[in-house]
């Protein structure tokens, strides 16, 4: 299911992996995730190209709290 127990959407690991492969992020680029949720996609992308700037925003404070926990 694409909906978690809290009715929030999340991205399955294989979708995240394929997104990273096709994004072709280059050195110095800015990657914006306007619905970052727990920042899973952004965090995984950092492992593919660590020399880019990653920015995540979300309109739900609980998701931003999860994102902060995930990046620590």
XYZ file of C-alpha atoms in Angstrom:
72
model
C 0.000 0.000 0.000
C 1.160 3.542 -0.700
C -0.582 4.865 2.405
C 0.948 4.402 5.831
C -0.940 3.824 9.045
C -1.201 7.589 9.578
C -2.761 8.075 6.121
C 0.421 9.712 4.825
C 1.741 8.730 1.416
C 5.187 7.219 1.141
C 7.447 6.063 -1.665
C 8.400 2.372 -1.868
C 12.145 1.680 -1.924
C 12.171 0.505 -5.543
C 10.479 3.726 -6.703
C 13.053 5.781 -4.809
C 15.888 3.779 -6.358
C 14.538 4.205 -9.898
C 13.977 7.915 -9.332
C 17.592 8.303 -8.228
C 18.831 6.448 -11.296
C 16.834 8.537 -13.740
C 17.318 11.918 -12.066
C 20.975 12.154 -13.148
C 21.851 14.673 -10.427
C 25.099 16.489 -11.154
C 27.687 18.211 -9.016
C 26.413 21.537 -7.664
C 22.788 21.138 -8.725
C 19.861 22.021 -6.488
C 17.306 19.274 -5.861
C 13.937 20.428 -4.537
C 11.364 18.025 -3.149
C 8.217 20.124 -2.578
C 6.441 17.275 -0.762
C 9.384 15.702 1.037
C 7.486 13.930 3.790
C 10.073 12.118 5.882
C 12.779 13.044 3.323
C 13.394 9.443 2.288
C 13.902 10.305 -1.377
C 16.235 13.206 -0.604
C 18.295 11.172 1.842
C 18.701 8.349 -0.652
C 19.650 10.839 -3.379
C 22.462 12.199 -1.212
C 24.027 8.737 -1.344
C 23.963 8.886 -5.158
C 25.377 12.438 -5.469
C 26.527 14.070 -2.247
C 27.829 17.272 -3.877
C 24.429 18.773 -4.668
C 22.160 20.942 -2.536
C 19.040 19.114 -1.334
C 15.995 21.079 -0.166
C 12.824 19.504 1.162
C 9.605 21.243 2.139
C 6.270 19.922 3.321
C 3.052 21.481 4.558
C 2.724 19.006 7.439
C 4.813 19.707 10.523
C 4.756 16.049 11.564
C 6.427 15.152 8.264
C 9.116 17.786 8.768
C 9.754 16.406 12.255
C 10.187 12.939 10.718
C 12.544 14.381 8.122
C 14.678 15.989 10.814
C 14.881 12.691 12.673
C 15.839 10.847 9.501
C 18.711 13.165 8.607
C 20.302 13.037 12.038
